[in-house]
Short mmCIF file of C-alpha atoms in Angstrom, two decimals:
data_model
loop_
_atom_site.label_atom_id
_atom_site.label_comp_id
_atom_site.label_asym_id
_atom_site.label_seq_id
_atom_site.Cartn_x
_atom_site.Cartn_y
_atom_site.Cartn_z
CA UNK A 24 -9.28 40.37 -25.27
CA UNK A 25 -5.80 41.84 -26.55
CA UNK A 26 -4.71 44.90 -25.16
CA UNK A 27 -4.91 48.07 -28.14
CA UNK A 28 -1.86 48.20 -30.32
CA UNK A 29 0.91 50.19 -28.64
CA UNK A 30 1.17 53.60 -30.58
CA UNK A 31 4.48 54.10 -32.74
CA UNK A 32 6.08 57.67 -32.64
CA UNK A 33 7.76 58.93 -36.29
CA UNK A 34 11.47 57.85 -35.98
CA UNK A 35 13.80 61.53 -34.64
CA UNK A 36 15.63 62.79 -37.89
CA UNK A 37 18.44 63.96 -35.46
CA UNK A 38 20.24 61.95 -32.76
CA UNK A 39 18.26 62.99 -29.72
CA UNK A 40 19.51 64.36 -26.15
CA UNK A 41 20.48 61.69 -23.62
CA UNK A 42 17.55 63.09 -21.43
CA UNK A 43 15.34 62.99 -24.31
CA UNK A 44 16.15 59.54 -24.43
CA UNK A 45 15.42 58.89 -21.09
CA UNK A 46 12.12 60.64 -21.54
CA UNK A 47 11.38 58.62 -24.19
CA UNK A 48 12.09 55.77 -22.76
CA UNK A 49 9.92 56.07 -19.67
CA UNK A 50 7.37 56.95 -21.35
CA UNK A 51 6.90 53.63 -23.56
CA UNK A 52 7.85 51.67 -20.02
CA UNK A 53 4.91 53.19 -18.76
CA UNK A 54 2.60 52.39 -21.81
CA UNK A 55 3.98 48.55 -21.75
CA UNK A 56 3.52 48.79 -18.39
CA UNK A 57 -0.13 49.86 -18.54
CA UNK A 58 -1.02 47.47 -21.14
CA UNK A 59 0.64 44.38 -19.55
CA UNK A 60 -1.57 45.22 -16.43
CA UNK A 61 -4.60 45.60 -18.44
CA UNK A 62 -3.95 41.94 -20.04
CA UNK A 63 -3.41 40.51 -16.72
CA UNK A 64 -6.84 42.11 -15.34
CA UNK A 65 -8.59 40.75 -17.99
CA UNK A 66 -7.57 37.39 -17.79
CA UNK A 67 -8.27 37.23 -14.38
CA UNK A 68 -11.34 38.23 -15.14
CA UNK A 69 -11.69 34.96 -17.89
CA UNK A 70 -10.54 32.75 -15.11
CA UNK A 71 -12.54 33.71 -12.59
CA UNK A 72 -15.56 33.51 -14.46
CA UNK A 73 -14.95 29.88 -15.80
CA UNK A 74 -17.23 27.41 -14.08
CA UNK A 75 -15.22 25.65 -10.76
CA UNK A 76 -15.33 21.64 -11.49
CA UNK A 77 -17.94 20.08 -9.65
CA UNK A 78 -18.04 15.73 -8.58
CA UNK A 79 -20.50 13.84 -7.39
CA UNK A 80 -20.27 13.45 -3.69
CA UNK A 81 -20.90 9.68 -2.29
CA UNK A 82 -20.29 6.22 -3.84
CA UNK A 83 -18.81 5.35 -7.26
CA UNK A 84 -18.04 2.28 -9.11
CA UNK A 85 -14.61 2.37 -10.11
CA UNK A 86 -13.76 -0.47 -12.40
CA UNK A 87 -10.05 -1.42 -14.14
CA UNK A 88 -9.78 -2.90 -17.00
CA UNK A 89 -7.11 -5.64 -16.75
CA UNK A 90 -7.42 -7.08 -19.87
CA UNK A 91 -10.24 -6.69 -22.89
CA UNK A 92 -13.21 -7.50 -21.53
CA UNK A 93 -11.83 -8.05 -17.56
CA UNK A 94 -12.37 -5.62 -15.06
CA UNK A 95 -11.91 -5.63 -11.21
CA UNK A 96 -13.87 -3.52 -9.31
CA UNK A 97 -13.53 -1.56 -6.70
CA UNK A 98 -15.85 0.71 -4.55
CA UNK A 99 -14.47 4.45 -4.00
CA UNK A 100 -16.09 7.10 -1.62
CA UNK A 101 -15.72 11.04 -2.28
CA UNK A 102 -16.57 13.15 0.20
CA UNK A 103 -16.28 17.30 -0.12
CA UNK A 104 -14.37 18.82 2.86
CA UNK A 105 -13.38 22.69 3.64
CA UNK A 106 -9.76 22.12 2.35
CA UNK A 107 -11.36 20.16 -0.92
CA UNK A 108 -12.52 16.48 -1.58
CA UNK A 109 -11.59 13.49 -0.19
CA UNK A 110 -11.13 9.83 -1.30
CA UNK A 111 -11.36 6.43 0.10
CA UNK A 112 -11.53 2.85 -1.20
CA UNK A 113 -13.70 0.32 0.27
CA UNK A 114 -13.00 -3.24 0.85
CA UNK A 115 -15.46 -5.04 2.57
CA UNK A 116 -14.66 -3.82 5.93
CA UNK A 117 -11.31 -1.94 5.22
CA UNK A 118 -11.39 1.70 4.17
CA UNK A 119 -7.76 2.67 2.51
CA UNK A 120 -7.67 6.64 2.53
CA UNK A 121 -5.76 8.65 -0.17
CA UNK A 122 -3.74 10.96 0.52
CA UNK A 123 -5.18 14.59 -1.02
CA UNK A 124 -7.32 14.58 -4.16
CA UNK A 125 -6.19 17.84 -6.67
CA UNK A 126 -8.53 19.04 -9.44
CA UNK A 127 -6.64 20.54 -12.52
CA UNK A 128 -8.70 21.98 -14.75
CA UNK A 129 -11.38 19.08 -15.96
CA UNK A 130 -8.56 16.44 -14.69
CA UNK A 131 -8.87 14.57 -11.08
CA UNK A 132 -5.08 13.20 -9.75
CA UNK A 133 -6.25 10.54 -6.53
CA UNK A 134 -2.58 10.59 -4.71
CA UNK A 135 -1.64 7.73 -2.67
CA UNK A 136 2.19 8.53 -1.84
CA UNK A 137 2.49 6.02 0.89
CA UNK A 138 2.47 3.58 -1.74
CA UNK A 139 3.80 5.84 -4.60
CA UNK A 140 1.01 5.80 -6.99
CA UNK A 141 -2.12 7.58 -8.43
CA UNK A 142 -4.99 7.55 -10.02
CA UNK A 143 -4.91 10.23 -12.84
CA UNK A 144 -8.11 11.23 -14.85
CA UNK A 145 -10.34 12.98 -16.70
CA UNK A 146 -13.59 14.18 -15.53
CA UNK A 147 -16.34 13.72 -18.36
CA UNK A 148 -19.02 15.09 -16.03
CA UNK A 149 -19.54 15.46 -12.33
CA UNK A 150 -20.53 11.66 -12.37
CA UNK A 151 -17.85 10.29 -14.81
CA UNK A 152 -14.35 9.98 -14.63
CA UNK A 153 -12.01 7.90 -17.02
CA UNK A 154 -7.90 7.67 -16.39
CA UNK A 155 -4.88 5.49 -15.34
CA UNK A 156 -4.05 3.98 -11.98
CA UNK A 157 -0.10 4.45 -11.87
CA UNK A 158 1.78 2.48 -9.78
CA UNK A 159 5.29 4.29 -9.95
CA UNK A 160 7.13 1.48 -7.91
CA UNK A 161 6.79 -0.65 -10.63
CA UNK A 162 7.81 2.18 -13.38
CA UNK A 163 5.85 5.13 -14.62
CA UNK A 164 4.91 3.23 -17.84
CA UNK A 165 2.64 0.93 -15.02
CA UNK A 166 -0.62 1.92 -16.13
CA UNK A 167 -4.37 0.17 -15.68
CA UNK A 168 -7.11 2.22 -17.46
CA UNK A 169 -10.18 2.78 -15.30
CA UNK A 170 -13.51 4.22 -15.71
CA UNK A 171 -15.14 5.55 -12.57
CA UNK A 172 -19.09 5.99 -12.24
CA UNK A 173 -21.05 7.73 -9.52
CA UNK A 174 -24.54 5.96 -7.87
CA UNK A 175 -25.07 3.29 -6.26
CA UNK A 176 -23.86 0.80 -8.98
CA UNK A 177 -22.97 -2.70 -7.00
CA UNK A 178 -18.77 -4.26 -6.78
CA UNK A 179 -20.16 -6.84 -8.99
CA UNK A 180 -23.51 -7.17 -10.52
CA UNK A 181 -25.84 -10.13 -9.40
CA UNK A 182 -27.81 -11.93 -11.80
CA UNK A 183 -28.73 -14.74 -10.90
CA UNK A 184 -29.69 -16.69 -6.97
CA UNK A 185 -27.79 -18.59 -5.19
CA UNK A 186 -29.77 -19.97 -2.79
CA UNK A 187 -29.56 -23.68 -4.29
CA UNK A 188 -25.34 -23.23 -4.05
CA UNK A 189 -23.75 -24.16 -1.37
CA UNK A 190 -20.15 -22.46 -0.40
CA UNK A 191 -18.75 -23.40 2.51
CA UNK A 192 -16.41 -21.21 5.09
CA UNK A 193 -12.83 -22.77 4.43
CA UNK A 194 -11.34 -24.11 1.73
CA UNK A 195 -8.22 -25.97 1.13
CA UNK A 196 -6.98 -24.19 -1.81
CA UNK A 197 -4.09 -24.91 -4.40
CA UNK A 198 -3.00 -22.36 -6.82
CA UNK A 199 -1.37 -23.16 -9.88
CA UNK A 200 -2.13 -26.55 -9.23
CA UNK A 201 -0.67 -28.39 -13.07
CA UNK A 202 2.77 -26.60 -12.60
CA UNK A 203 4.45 -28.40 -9.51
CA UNK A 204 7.36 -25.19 -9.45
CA UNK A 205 4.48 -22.88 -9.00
CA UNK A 206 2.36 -24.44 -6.99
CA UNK A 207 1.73 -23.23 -3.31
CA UNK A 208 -1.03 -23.96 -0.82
CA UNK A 209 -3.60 -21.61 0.73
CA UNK A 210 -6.67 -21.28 2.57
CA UNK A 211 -9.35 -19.85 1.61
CA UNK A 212 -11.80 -18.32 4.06
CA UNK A 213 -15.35 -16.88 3.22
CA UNK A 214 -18.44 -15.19 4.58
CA UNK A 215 -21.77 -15.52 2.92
CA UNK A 216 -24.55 -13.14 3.32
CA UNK A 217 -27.08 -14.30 0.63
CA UNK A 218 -25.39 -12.91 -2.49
CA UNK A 219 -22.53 -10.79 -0.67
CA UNK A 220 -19.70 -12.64 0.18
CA UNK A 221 -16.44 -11.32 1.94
CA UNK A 222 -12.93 -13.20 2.63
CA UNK A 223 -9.21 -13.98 2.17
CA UNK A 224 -6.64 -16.10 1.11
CA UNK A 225 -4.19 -17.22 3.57
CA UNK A 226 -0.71 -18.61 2.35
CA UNK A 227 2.19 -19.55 4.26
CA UNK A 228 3.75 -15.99 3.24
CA UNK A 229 0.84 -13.87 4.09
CA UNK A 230 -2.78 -13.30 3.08
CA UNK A 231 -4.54 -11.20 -0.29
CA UNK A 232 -5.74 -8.85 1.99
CA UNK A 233 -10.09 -7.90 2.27
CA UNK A 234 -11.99 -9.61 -0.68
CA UNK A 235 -15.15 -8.31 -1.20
CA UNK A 236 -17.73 -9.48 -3.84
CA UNK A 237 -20.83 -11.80 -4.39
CA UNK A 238 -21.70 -15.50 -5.56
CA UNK A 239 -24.08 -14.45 -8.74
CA UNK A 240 -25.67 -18.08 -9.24
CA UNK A 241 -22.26 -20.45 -9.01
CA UNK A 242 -20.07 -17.92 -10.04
CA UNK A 243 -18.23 -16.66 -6.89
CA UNK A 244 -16.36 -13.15 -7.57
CA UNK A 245 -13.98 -11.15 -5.45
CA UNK A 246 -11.70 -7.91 -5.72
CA UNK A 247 -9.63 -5.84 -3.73
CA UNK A 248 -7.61 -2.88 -4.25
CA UNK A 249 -5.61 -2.04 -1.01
CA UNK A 250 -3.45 0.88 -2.58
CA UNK A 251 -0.38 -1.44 -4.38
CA UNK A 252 -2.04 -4.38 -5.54
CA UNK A 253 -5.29 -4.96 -8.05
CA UNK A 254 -6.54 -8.23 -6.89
CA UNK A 255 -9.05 -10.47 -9.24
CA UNK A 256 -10.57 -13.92 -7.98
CA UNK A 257 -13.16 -16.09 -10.05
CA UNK A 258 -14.11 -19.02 -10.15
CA UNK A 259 -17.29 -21.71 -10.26
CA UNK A 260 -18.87 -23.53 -7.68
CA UNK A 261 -18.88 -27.10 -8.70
CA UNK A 262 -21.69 -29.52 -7.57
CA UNK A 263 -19.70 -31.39 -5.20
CA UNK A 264 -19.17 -27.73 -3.21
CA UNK A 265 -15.74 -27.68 -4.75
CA UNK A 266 -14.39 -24.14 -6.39
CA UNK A 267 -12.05 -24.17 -9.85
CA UNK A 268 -10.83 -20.63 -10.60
CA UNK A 269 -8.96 -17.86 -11.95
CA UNK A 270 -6.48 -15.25 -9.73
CA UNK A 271 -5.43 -11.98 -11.68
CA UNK A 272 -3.07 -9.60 -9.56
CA UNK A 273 -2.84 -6.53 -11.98
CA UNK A 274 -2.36 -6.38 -15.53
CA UNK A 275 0.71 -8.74 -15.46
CA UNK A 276 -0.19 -11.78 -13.60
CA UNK A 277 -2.93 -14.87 -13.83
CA UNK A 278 -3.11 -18.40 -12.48
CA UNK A 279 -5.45 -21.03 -12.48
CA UNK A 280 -6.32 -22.26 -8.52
CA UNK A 281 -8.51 -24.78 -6.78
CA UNK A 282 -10.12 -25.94 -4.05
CA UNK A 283 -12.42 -27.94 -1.93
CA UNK A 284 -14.29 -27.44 1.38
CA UNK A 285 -12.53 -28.73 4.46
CA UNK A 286 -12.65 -27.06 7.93
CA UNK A 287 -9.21 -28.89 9.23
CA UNK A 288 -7.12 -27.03 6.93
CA UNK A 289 -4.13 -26.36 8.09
CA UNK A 290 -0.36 -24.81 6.70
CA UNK A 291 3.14 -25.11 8.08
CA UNK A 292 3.32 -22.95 11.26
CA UNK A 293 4.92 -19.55 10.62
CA UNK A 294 7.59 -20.02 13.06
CA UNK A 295 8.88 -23.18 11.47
CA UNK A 296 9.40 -21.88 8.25
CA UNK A 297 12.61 -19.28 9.04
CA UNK A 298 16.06 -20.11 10.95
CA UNK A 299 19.42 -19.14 11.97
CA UNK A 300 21.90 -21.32 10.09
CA UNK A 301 24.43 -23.64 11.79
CA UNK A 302 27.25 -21.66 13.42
CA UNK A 303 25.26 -18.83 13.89
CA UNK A 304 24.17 -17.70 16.85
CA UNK A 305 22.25 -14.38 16.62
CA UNK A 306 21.59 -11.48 14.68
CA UNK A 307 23.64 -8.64 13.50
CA UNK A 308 23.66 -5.80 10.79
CA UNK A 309 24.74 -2.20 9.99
CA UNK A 310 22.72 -0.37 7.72
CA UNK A 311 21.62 3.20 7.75
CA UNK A 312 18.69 4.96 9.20
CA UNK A 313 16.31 7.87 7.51
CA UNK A 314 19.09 10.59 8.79
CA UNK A 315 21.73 8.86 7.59
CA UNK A 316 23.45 7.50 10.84
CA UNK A 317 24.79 4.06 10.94
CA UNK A 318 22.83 1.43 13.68
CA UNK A 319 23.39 -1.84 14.81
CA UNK A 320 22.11 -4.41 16.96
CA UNK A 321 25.44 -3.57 19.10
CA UNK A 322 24.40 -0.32 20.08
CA UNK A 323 23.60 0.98 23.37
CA UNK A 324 19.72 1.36 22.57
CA UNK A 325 19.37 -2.07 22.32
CA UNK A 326 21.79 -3.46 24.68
CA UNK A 327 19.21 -5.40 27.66
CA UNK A 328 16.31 -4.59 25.53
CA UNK A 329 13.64 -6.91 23.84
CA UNK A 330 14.42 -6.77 20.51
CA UNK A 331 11.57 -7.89 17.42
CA UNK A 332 14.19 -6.76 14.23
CA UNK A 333 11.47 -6.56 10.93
CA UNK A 334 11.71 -7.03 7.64
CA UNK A 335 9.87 -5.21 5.69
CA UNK A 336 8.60 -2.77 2.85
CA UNK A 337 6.85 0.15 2.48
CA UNK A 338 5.50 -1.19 -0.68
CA UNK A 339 4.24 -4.49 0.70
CA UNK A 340 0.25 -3.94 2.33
CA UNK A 341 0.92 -7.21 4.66
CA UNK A 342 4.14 -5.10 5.96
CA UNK A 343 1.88 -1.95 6.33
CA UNK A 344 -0.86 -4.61 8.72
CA UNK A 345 2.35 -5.97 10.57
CA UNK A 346 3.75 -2.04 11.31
CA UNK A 347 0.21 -1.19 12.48
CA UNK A 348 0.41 -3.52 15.15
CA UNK A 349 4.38 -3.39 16.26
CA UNK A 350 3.37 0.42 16.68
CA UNK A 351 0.83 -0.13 19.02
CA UNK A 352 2.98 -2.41 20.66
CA UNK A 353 5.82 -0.01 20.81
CA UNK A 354 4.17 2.67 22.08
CA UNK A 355 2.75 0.20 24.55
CA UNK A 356 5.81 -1.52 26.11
CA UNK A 357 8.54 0.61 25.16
CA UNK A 358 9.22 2.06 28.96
CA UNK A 359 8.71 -2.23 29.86
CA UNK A 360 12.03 -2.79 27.55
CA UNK A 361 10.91 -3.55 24.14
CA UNK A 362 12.44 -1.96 21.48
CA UNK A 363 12.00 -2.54 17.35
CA UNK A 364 14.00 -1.80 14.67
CA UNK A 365 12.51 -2.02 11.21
CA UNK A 366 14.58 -3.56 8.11
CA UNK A 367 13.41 -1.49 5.04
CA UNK A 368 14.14 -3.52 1.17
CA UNK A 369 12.75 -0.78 -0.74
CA UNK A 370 12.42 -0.72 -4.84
CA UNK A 371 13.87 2.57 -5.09
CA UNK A 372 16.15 3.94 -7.53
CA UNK A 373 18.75 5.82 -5.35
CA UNK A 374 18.63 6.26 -1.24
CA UNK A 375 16.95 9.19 -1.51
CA UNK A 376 13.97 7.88 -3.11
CA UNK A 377 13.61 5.05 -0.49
CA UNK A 378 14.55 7.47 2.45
CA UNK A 379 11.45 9.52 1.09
CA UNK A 380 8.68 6.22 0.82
CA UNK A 381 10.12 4.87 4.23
CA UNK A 382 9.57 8.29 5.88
CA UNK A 383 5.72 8.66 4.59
CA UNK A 384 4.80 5.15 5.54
CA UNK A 385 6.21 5.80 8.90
CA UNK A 386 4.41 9.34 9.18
CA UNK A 387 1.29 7.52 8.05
CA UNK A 388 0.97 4.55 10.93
CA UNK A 389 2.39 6.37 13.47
CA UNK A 390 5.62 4.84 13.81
CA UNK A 391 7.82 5.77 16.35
CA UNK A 392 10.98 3.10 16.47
CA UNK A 393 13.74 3.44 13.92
CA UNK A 394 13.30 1.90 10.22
CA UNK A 395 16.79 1.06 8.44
CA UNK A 396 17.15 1.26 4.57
CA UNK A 397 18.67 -2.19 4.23
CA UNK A 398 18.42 -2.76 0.17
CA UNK A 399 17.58 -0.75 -2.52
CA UNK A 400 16.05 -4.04 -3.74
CA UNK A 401 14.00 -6.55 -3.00
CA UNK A 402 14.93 -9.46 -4.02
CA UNK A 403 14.30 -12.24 -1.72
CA UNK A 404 17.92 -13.61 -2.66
CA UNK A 405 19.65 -10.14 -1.86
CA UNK A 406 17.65 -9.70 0.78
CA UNK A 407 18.90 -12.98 2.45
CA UNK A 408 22.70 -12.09 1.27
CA UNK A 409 22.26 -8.98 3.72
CA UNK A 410 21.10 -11.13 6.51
CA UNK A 411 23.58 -14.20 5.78
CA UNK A 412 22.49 -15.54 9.52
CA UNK A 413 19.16 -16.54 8.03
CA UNK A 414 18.59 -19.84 5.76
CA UNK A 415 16.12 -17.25 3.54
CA UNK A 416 13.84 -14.85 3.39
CA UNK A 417 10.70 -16.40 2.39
CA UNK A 418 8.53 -13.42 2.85
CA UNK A 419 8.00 -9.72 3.48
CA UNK A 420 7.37 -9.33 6.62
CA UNK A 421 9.22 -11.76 8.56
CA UNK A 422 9.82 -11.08 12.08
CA UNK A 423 12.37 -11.61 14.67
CA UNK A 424 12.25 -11.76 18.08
CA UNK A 425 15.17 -11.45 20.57
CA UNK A 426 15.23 -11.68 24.18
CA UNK A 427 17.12 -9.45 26.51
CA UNK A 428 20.21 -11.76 26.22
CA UNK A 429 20.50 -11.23 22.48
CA UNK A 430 19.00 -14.75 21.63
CA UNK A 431 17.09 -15.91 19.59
CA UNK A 432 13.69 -17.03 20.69
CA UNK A 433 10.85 -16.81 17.58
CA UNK A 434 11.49 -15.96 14.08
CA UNK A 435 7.78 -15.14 12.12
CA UNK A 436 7.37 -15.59 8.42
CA UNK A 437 4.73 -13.49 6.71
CA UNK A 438 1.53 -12.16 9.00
CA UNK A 439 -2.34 -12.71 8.91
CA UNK A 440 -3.41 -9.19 8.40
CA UNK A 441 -7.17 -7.97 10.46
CA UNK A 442 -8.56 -8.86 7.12
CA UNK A 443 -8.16 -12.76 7.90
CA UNK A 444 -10.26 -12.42 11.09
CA UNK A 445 -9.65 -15.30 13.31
CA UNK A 446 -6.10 -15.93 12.73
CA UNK A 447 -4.94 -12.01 12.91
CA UNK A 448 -6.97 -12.08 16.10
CA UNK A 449 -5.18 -15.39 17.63
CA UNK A 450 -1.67 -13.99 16.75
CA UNK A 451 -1.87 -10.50 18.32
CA UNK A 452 -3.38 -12.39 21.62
CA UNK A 453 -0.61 -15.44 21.62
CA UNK A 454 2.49 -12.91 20.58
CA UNK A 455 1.00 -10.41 22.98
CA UNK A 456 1.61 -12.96 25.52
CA UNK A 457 4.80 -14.11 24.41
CA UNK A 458 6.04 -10.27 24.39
CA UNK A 459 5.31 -9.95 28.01
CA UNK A 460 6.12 -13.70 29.09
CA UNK A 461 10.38 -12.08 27.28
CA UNK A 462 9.61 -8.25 29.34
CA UNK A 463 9.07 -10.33 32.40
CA UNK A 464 11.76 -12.57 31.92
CA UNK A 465 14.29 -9.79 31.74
CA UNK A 466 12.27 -7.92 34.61
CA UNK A 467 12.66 -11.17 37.22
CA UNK A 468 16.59 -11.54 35.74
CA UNK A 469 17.20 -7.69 37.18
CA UNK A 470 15.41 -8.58 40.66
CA UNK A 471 17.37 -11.80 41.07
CA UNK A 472 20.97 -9.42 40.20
CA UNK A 473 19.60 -6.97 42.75
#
């Protein structure tokens, strides 16, 4: 409702008194004043009288279309809390937490700033929300519709049985197996509980994270959305047990892969894969911390110290496994003599921007050794330019591990994340070891001085 129109007085036929004037003048301030009060009163009352927006509490389907016709889904979990609701994705086993959720009006914004993007949308009713998942490291033009639906609606839906198919637990896998450049091993790992089926890839760079999805009849389907990447396996289970399939990873990217059962499957070792280049003897760089202060491998901190020097991003989920871990072990050994310095190759437009993604990721696992800003890029060609002591960088993360001396003694490519199982548990019990078999080493060396 508009406030009444303000009243007009006849225009003076003489020039009035400067007092009159003033008189005058108060008087309409106090009118406009009145009125503008009045307006605001009333349309707090409005607001306050408009219905809050309400969302189904519980499990929802949330589904992205990739392409027409192709969607990945994903499960999603809102829960109501004091300060509001809260969101979490579900991967098989893995539960991926965002950051706040904000209502606006009748549109939902699902913030995940560790890995700068969102999930903006429009609620069509308490059970139905349709949007964009942004992924701002890419660009802000990086957009996946979705359509999210509340109930117990299943990843994938099931059809048909496949108790007559038989899929076995490891696979040899090939992707892109017709284009020779392209090609690159894996294995594939799976657990079958009648129609639900979990798993991973493993490749010699790192693994696709927790798959979750079901065998409907031969076809075997698996997603995973772990917060940067919108993973999409397919494929058929051949009579001879053997699997010929599709891999989507977003919007931008698909690739034929195959593969056949065989428990000996084995890749390169990860320690074989990384080196320091003839005439080269350790490691060295300057780069620049979150404050802005210049460290090196030269300075006191790490003088006598057990050094493991990763490479990393706070964009890259196998990273975000890897940093999980060295903070435990941090925390753990740190007063034995280990130290850790994190090498940050961030896709970030200015310093600023990466200073501000390095700093959440850090405040979200609990970090506390020193990450670098090393590149504003990450480019596996630049990235090896700023570590010229290296003959590449093959993968994000890659590890390095230096003894007390300053040498040398492992260099890691990639990491099995706690989605892989087996493997993720075998390396935290064998590097474990080798962690305390360098902190001892350095320990006796100090006795023997003494």
């Amino acid at each position: 409702m508009r406030p009444p129109a303000e009243h007009i007085d006849s225009l003076p036929t003489t020039k009035p008194s400067k007092m009159c004037t003033l008189q005058a003048q108060s008087k309409t301030h106090m009118r406009n004043s009145f009125y503008l009060l009045m307006a605001v009163l009333m349309l707090a009352g409005c607001q306050s009288s408009a219905p809050e927006t309400k969302l189904e509490t519980g499990h929802w389907r949330l589904a992205m279309e990739l392409a027409p016709g192709v969607e990945l889904p994903v499960d999603l979990e809102l829960t109501s809390q004091a300060e509001g609701y809260q969101a979490a994705f579900i991967n098989g086993e893995e539960r991926i937490e965002a950051d706040q959720v904000r209502l606006v009006g009748d549109s939902i914004y699902i913030d995940m700033s560790v890995f700068d993007a969102q999930f903006a949308g429009k609620i069509i009713r308490p059970g139905e929300i349709a949007g964009d998942w942004i992924n701002f490291v890419k660009s802000a033009d990086y957009r996946i519709p979705f359509v999210a639906l509340a109930g117990d609606h299943p990843r994938f839906p099931a059809e048909s049985s496949p108790e007559s198919v038989e899929l076995s637990d490891r696979y040899a896998v090939t992707f892109s197996p017709e284009n020779p450049e392209d090609s690159y091993p894996a294995i594939g790992v799976f657990q079958r509980n009648g129609q639900i089926v979990q798993g991973t890839f493993l490749t010699e760079t790192g693994d696709y994270r927790y798959l979750a999805g079901v065998l409907d009849g031969d076809e075997l389907k698996l997603s995973c959305f772990d917060g940067a990447h919108a993973f999409l396996f397919e494929a058929q289970v051949q009579p001879d047990g053997s699997l010929t399939g599709s891999f989507r990873s977003g919007s931008h990217w698909e690739e034929p892969w195959e593969g056949h059962p065989d428990p000996d499957v084995a890749l390169r070792e990860p320690d074989q894969l990384t080196f320091l280049k003839e005439g080269y003897e350790g490691v060295d760089f300057r780069f620049t911390n979150l404050e802005g202060d210049t460290i090196s491998l030269s300075d006191s901190r790490y003088q006598g110290k057990v050094v493991i020097v990763q490479i990393l991003g706070s964009w890259c989920p196998n990273c975000m496994d890897e940093t999980r871990l060295f903070a435990k072990w941090y925390d753990r050994y740190e007063q034995q003599g280990l130290e850790i310095v994190g090498l940050a190759f961030e896709r970030a437009k200015d310093q600023a921007q990466a200073v501000k993604r390095v700093s959440k990721m850090k405040e979200a696992l609990g970090v506390n050794y020193e990450i670098l800003i090393a590149s504003l890029t990450t480019n596996k060609q630049e990235a090896a330019r700023a570590l010229p002591m290296l003959n590449h960088i093959l993968s994000y993360p890659t590890s390095i591990y230096l003894d007390r001396e300053g040498r040398v003694r492992k260099i890691h490519t990639g990491f099995y994340g706690p989605g892989t199982g087996a493997p993720y548990d075998q390396f935290v019990e064998e590097y474990s070891r080798f962690l305390e078999k360098l902190l001892a080493e350095g320990d006796l060396s100090q006795m023997a001085a003494n």
